[in-house]
Short mmCIF file of C-alpha atoms in Angstrom, two decimals:
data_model
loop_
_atom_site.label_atom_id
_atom_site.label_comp_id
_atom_site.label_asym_id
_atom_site.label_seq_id
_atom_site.Cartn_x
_atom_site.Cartn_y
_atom_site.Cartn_z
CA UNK M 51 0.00 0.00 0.00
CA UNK M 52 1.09 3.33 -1.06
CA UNK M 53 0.23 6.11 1.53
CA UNK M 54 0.87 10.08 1.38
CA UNK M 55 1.04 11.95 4.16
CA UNK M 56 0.79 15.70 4.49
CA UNK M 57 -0.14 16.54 7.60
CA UNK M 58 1.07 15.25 10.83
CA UNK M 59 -1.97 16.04 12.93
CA UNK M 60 -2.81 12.19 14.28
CA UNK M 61 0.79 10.39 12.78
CA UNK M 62 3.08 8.75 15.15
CA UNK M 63 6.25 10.25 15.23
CA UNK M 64 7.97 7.18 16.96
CA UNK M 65 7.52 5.32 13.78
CA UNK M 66 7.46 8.36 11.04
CA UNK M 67 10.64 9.36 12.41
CA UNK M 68 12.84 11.44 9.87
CA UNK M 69 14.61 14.96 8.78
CA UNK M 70 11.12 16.84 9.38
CA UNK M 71 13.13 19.74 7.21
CA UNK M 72 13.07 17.25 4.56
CA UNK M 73 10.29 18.57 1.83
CA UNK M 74 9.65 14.80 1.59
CA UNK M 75 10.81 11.37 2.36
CA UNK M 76 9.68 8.11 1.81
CA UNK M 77 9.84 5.39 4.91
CA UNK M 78 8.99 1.83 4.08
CA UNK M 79 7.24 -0.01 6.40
CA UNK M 80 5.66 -3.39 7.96
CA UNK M 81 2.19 -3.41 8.88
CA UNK M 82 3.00 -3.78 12.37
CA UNK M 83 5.44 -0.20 12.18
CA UNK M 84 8.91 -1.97 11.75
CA UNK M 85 11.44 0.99 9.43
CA UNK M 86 13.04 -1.40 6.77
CA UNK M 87 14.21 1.61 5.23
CA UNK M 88 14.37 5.08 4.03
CA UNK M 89 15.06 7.33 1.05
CA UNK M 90 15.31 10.62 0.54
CA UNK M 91 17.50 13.49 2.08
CA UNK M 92 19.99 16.40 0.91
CA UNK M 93 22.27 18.79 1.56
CA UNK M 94 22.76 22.11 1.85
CA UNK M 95 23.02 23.11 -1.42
CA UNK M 96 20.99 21.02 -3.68
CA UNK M 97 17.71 19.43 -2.49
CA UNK M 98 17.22 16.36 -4.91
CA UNK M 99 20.74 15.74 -4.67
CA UNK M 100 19.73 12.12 -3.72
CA UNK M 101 16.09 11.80 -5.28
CA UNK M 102 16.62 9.48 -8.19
CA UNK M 103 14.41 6.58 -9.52
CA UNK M 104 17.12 4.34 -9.32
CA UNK M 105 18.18 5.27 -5.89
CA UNK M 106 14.46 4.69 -4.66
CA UNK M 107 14.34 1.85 -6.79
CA UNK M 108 17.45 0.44 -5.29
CA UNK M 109 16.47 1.28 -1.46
CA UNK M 110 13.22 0.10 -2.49
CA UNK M 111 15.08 -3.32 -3.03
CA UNK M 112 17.37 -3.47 0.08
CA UNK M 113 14.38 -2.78 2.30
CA UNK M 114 11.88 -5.61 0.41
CA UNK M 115 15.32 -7.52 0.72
CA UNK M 116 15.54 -7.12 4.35
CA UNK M 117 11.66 -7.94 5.28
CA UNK M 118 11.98 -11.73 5.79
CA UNK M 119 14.20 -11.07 8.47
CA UNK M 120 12.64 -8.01 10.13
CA UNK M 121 11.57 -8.34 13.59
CA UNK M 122 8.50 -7.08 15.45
CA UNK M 123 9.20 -3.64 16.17
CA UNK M 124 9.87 -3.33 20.09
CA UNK M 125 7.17 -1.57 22.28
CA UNK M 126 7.23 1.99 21.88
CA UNK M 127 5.35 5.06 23.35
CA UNK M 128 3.21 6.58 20.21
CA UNK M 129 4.05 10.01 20.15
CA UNK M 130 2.17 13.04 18.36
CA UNK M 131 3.18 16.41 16.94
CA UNK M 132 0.43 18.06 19.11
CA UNK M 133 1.61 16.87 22.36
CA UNK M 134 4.64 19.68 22.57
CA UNK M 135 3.04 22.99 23.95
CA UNK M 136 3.92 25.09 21.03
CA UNK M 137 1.06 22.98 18.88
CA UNK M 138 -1.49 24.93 20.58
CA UNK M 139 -0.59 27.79 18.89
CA UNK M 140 -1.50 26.58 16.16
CA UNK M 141 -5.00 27.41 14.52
CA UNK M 142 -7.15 23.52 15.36
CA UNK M 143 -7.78 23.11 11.64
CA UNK M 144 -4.45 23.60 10.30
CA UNK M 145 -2.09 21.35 9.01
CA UNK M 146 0.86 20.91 11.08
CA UNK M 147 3.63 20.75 8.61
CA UNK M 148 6.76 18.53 8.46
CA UNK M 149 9.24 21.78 9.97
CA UNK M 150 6.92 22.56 12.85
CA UNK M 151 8.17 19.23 14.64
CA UNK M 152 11.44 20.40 14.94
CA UNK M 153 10.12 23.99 15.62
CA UNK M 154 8.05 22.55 18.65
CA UNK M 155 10.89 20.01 19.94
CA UNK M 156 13.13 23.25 20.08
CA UNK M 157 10.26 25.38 21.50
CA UNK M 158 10.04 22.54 24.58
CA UNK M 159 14.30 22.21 25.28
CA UNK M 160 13.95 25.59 25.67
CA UNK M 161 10.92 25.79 27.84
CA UNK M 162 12.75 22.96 30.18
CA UNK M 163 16.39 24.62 29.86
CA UNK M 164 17.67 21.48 27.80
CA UNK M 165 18.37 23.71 24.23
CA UNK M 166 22.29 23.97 23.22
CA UNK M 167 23.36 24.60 19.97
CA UNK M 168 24.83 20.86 19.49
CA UNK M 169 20.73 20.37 18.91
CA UNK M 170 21.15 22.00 15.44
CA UNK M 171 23.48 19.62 13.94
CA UNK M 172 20.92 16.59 12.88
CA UNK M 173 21.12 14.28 10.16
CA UNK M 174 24.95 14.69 9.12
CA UNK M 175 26.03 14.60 6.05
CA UNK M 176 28.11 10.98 4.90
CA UNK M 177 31.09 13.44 4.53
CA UNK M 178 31.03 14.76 8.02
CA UNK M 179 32.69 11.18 8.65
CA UNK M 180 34.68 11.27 5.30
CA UNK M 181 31.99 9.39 2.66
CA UNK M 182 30.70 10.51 -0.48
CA UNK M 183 28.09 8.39 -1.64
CA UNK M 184 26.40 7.37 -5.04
CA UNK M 185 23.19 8.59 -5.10
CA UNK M 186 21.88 5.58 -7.16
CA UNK M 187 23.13 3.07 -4.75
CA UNK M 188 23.21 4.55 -1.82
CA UNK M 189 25.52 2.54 0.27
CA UNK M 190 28.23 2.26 -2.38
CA UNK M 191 31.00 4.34 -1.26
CA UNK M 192 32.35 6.71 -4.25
CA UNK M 193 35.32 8.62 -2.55
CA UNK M 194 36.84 8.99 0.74
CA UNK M 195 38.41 12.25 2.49
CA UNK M 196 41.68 12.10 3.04
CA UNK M 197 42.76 12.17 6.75
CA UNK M 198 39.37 11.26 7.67
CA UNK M 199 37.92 8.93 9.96
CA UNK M 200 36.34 7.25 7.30
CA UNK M 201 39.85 6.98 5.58
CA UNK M 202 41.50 5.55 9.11
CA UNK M 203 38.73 3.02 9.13
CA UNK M 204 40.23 1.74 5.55
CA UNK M 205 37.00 2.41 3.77
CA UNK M 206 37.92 2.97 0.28
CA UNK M 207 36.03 3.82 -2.91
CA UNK M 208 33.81 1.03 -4.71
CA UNK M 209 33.08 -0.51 -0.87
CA UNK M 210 29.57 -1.13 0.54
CA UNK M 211 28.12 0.03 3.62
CA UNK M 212 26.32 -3.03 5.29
CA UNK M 213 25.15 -1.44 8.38
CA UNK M 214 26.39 1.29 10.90
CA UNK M 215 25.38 1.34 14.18
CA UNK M 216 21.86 -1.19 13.76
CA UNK M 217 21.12 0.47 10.91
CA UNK M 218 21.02 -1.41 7.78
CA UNK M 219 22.42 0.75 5.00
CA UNK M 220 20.26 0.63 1.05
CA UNK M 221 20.18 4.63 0.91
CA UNK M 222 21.83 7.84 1.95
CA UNK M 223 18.45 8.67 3.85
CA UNK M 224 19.50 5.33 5.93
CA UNK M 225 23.72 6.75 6.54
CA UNK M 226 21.96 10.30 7.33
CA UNK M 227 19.54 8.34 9.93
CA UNK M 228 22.31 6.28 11.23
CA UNK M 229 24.41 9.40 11.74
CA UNK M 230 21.86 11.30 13.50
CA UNK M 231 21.68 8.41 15.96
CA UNK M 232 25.47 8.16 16.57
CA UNK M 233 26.60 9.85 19.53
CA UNK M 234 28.36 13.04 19.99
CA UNK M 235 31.36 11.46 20.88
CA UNK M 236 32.65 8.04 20.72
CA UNK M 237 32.65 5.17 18.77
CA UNK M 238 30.50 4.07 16.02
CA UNK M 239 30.52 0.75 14.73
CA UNK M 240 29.93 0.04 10.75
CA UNK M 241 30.15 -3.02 8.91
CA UNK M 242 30.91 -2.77 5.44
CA UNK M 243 32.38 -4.74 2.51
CA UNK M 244 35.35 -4.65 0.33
CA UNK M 245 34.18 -6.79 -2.65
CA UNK M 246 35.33 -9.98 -1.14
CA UNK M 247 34.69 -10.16 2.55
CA UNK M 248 32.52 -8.43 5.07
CA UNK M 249 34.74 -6.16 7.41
CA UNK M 250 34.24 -4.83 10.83
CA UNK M 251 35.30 -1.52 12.73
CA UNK M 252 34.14 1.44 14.40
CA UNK M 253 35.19 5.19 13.87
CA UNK M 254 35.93 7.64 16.57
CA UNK M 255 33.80 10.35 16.61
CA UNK M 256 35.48 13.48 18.03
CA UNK M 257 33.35 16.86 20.02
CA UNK M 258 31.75 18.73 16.51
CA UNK M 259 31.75 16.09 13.88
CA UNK M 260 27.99 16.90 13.68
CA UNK M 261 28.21 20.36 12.46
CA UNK M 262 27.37 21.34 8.85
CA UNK M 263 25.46 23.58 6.83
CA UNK M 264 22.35 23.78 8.49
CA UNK M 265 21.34 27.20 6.92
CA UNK M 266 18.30 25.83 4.29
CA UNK M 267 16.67 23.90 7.03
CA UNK M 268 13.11 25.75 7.30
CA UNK M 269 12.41 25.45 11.07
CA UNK M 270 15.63 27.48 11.78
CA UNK M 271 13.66 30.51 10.77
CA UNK M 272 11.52 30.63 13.73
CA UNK M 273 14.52 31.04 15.89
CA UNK M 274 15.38 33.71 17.97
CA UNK M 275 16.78 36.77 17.72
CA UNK M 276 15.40 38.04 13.90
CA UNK M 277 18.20 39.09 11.90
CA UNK M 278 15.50 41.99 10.53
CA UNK M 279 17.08 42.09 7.06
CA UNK M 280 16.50 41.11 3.97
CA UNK M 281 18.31 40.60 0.91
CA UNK M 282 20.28 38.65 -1.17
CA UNK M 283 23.68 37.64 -2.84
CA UNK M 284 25.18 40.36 -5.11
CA UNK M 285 26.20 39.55 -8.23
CA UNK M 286 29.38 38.70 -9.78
CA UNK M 287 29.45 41.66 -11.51
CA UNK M 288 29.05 43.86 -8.65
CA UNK M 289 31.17 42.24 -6.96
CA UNK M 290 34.34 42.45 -8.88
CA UNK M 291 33.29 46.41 -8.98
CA UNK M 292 34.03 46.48 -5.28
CA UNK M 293 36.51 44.95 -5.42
CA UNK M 294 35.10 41.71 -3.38
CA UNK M 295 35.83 37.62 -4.03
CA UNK M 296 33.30 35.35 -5.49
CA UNK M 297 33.21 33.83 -1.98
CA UNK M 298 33.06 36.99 0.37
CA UNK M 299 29.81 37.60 2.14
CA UNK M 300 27.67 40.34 0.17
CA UNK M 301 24.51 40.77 1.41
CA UNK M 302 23.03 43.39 -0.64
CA UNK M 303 19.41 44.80 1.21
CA UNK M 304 16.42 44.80 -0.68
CA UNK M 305 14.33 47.73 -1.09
CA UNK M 306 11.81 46.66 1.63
CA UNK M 307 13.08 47.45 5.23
CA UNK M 308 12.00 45.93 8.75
CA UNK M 309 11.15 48.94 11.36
CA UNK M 310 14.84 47.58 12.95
CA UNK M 311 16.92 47.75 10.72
CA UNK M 312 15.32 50.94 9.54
CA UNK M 313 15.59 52.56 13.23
CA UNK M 314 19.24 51.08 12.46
CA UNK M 315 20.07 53.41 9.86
CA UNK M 316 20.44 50.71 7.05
CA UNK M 317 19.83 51.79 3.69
CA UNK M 318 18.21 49.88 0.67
CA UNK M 319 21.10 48.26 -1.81
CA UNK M 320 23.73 48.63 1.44
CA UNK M 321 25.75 45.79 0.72
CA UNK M 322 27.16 43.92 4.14
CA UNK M 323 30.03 42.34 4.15
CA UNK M 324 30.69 41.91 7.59
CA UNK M 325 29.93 41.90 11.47
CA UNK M 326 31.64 43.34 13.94
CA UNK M 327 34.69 43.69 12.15
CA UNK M 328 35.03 40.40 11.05
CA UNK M 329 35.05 39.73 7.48
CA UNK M 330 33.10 36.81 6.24
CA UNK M 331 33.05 33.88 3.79
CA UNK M 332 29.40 33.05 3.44
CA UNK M 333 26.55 33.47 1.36
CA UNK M 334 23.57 35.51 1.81
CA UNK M 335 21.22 32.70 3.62
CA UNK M 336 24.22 31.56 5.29
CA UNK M 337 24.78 34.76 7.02
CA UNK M 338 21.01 34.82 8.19
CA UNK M 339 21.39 31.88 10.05
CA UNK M 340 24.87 32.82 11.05
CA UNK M 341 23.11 35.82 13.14
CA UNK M 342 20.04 33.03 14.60
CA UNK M 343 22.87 30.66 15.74
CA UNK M 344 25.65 32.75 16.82
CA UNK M 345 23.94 35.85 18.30
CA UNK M 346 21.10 36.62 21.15
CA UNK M 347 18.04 38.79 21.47
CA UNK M 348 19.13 42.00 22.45
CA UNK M 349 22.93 41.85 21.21
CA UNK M 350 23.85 44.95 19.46
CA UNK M 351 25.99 44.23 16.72
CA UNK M 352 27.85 46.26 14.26
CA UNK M 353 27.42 45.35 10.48
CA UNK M 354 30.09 46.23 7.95
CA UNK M 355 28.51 47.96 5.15
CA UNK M 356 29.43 49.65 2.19
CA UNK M 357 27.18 51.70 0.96
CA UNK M 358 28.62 52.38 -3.04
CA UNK M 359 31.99 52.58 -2.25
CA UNK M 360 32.18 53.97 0.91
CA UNK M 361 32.83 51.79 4.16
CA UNK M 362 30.32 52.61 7.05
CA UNK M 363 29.37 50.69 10.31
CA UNK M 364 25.99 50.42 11.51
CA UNK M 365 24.77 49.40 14.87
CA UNK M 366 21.82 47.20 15.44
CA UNK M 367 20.16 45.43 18.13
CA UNK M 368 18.33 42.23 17.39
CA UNK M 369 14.86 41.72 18.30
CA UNK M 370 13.53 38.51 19.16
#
C-alpha cells in the first residue's frame, strides 16, 4: 500500500521518524510499524541531490530484501506532533507541517532549559565522517576524504556500507539516519564490505563532527533573535566592482526594510560584508542563520557595510 502523508496532525512520530526539514521522504514499512528503510534526504546546497528513480528503486530493493528477516518492532510510546506545547498555537484546523516538529521540539528544550546549539546539527552529512556516496546506490561508497575517519577506518572507494550502528544501510536517507543516531562522541561501529569479505570496525567520533550547513533547514527561521534584514547575494558583476571575491559575504538589502533595521540606519542596496569587524566567507542565507545561531536577542551588533563605495558601520540590536 502506497500512503501520502501531508499533515502530521494524528501520525506517530515514533515510527514516522525522519529529517522533518526534509520537503519529503519516503519510509517503508511493515504493517505492524517496523522501518526497513528510508530514502530521501539532501544537503545544503541542492535538495534532490539524492532523489533518483534508481536510488528509490534500489532502497526500495534493500528494504523488500531485508523484510523476511525483520523483527516485530519493540514496544514503543506513540508520540504526536500536538503533544509539545507550542502545537497549541496553532490554529485547530491547520495542518501541522513537516518543519513545525522540529520547531516545537526546540520550543520545549527551551521551555525545560535542555536547548544547546549541538541540537542544530541533525542528520549529518556521509562526509562529516569522510563518505561521499552514489546517489543511485546509496551505500556504495564513491570517494573517501583524506585524513578522515572514514579513511583511518580503511574504507575505500567502490566498498559497501552493510550497516552502521543497527542500521542497515540501502540509501543515503538510511547513513543520514544512522548518523543522527550516533553519539556526539565516541565510537561508532559500521560493517561494510570490500568486494570480497565483510569487514568490521568502528570510527571515533570526536566533540563537533555533527556540524554542517544547516542554513536551508526551514524550522531554523523561527529562531530567535530576527536578523531583521532582507536581501540577497550580489552579483558577480558587482562584486568584482568592489573589489570583493566570489566567496566573500555580500549581502546586498532589498528595497523593503523591517522597522529595525530601519531605526538602524540601514539603507536599501547597502551591501554587508561583515559583522563586527570580522570579514566573512558566506553566502547571503548563510549569514542569516549565522546571526540566529551565533547571536542573542538584544545583542547589538555592528554590520560592515558599504554603501557604493564607501565603508560605514551600523549598529543594530536584534529583536527577538
Amino acid at each position: 500500500m502506497l500512503l501520502r502523508i501531508g499533515n502530521l496532525r494524528g501520525v506517530d512520530l515514533a515510527i514516522f521518524e525522519f529529517d522533518y526539514d526534509l520537503p519529503w521522504q519516503a519510509l517503508f514499512l511493515t504493517a505492524d510499524g517496523q522501518v526497513l528503510g528510508r530514502f530521501g534526504g539532501r544537503d545544503a546546497e541542492t535538495p534532490g541531490k539524492y532523489q533518483t528513480l534508481r536510488g528509490l528503486r534500489h532502497a526500495l530493493a534493500g528494504a523488500l530484501k531485508s523484510f523476511p528477516d525483520a523483527r516485530a518492532p519493540a514496544p514503543r510510546k506513540a508520540t504526536f506532533a500536538e503533544d509539545y506545547p507550542a502545537a497549541a498555537r496553532r490554529p485547530v484546523n491547520a495542518c501541522i507541517h513537516c518543519h513545525h516538529v522540529h520547531e516545537f521540539r526546540r520550543d520545549q528544550m527551551q521551555r525545560e532549559g535542555r536547548w544547546s546549539l549541538d541540537e542544530v546539527w541533525i542528520y549529518p552529512q556521509p562526509e562529516n565522517i569522510g563518505l561521499s556516496l552514489d546517489p543511485e546506490k546509496g551505500e556504495r561508497v564513491l570517494r573517501v576524504q583524506p585524513q578522515s575517519a572514514a579513511e583511518a577506518l580503511g574504507l575505500k572507494p567502490g566498498h559497501s556500507l552493510v550497516r552502521i550502528g543497527d542500521v542497515t544501510i540501502a540509501s543515503v536517507a538510511d547513513v543520514q539516519f544512522a548518523l543522527h543516531k550516533a553519539p556526539r562522541q565516541g565510537k561508532l561501529a559500521i560493517v561494510w564490505n570490500d568486494g570480497e569479505a565483510e569487514k568490521r570496525g568502528a570510527i571515533e567520533l570526536h566533540a563537533g563532527w555533527r556540524k554542517t550547513d544547516v542554513s536551508w533547514r526551514w524550522s531554523l527561521r523561527s529562531m530567535s533573535p530576527n536578523p531583521s534584514i532582507i536581501g540577497d547575494d550580489l552579483d558577480l558583476d558587482s562584486r568584482k566592482r568592489l573589489g570583493l571575491k566570489a566567496e566573500q559575504l555580500a549581502y546586498r538589502h532589498m528595497n523593503f526594510l523591517t522597522p529595525t533595521a530601519r531605526h538602524a540606519g540601514l539603507m536599501a542596496n547597502d551591501v554587508i560584508v561583515g559583522i563586527n569587524d570580522q570579514m566573512l566567507a558566506m553566502n547571503a542565507r548563510q549569514f542569516e542563520t549565522h546571526l540566529r545561531l551565533y547571536f542573542k536577542v538584544g545583542d547589538e551588533v555592528t554590520l560592515n557595510v558599504l554603501r557604493g563605495k564607501e565603508s560605514i558601520k551600523v549598529k543594530m540590536k536584534l529583536p527577538e
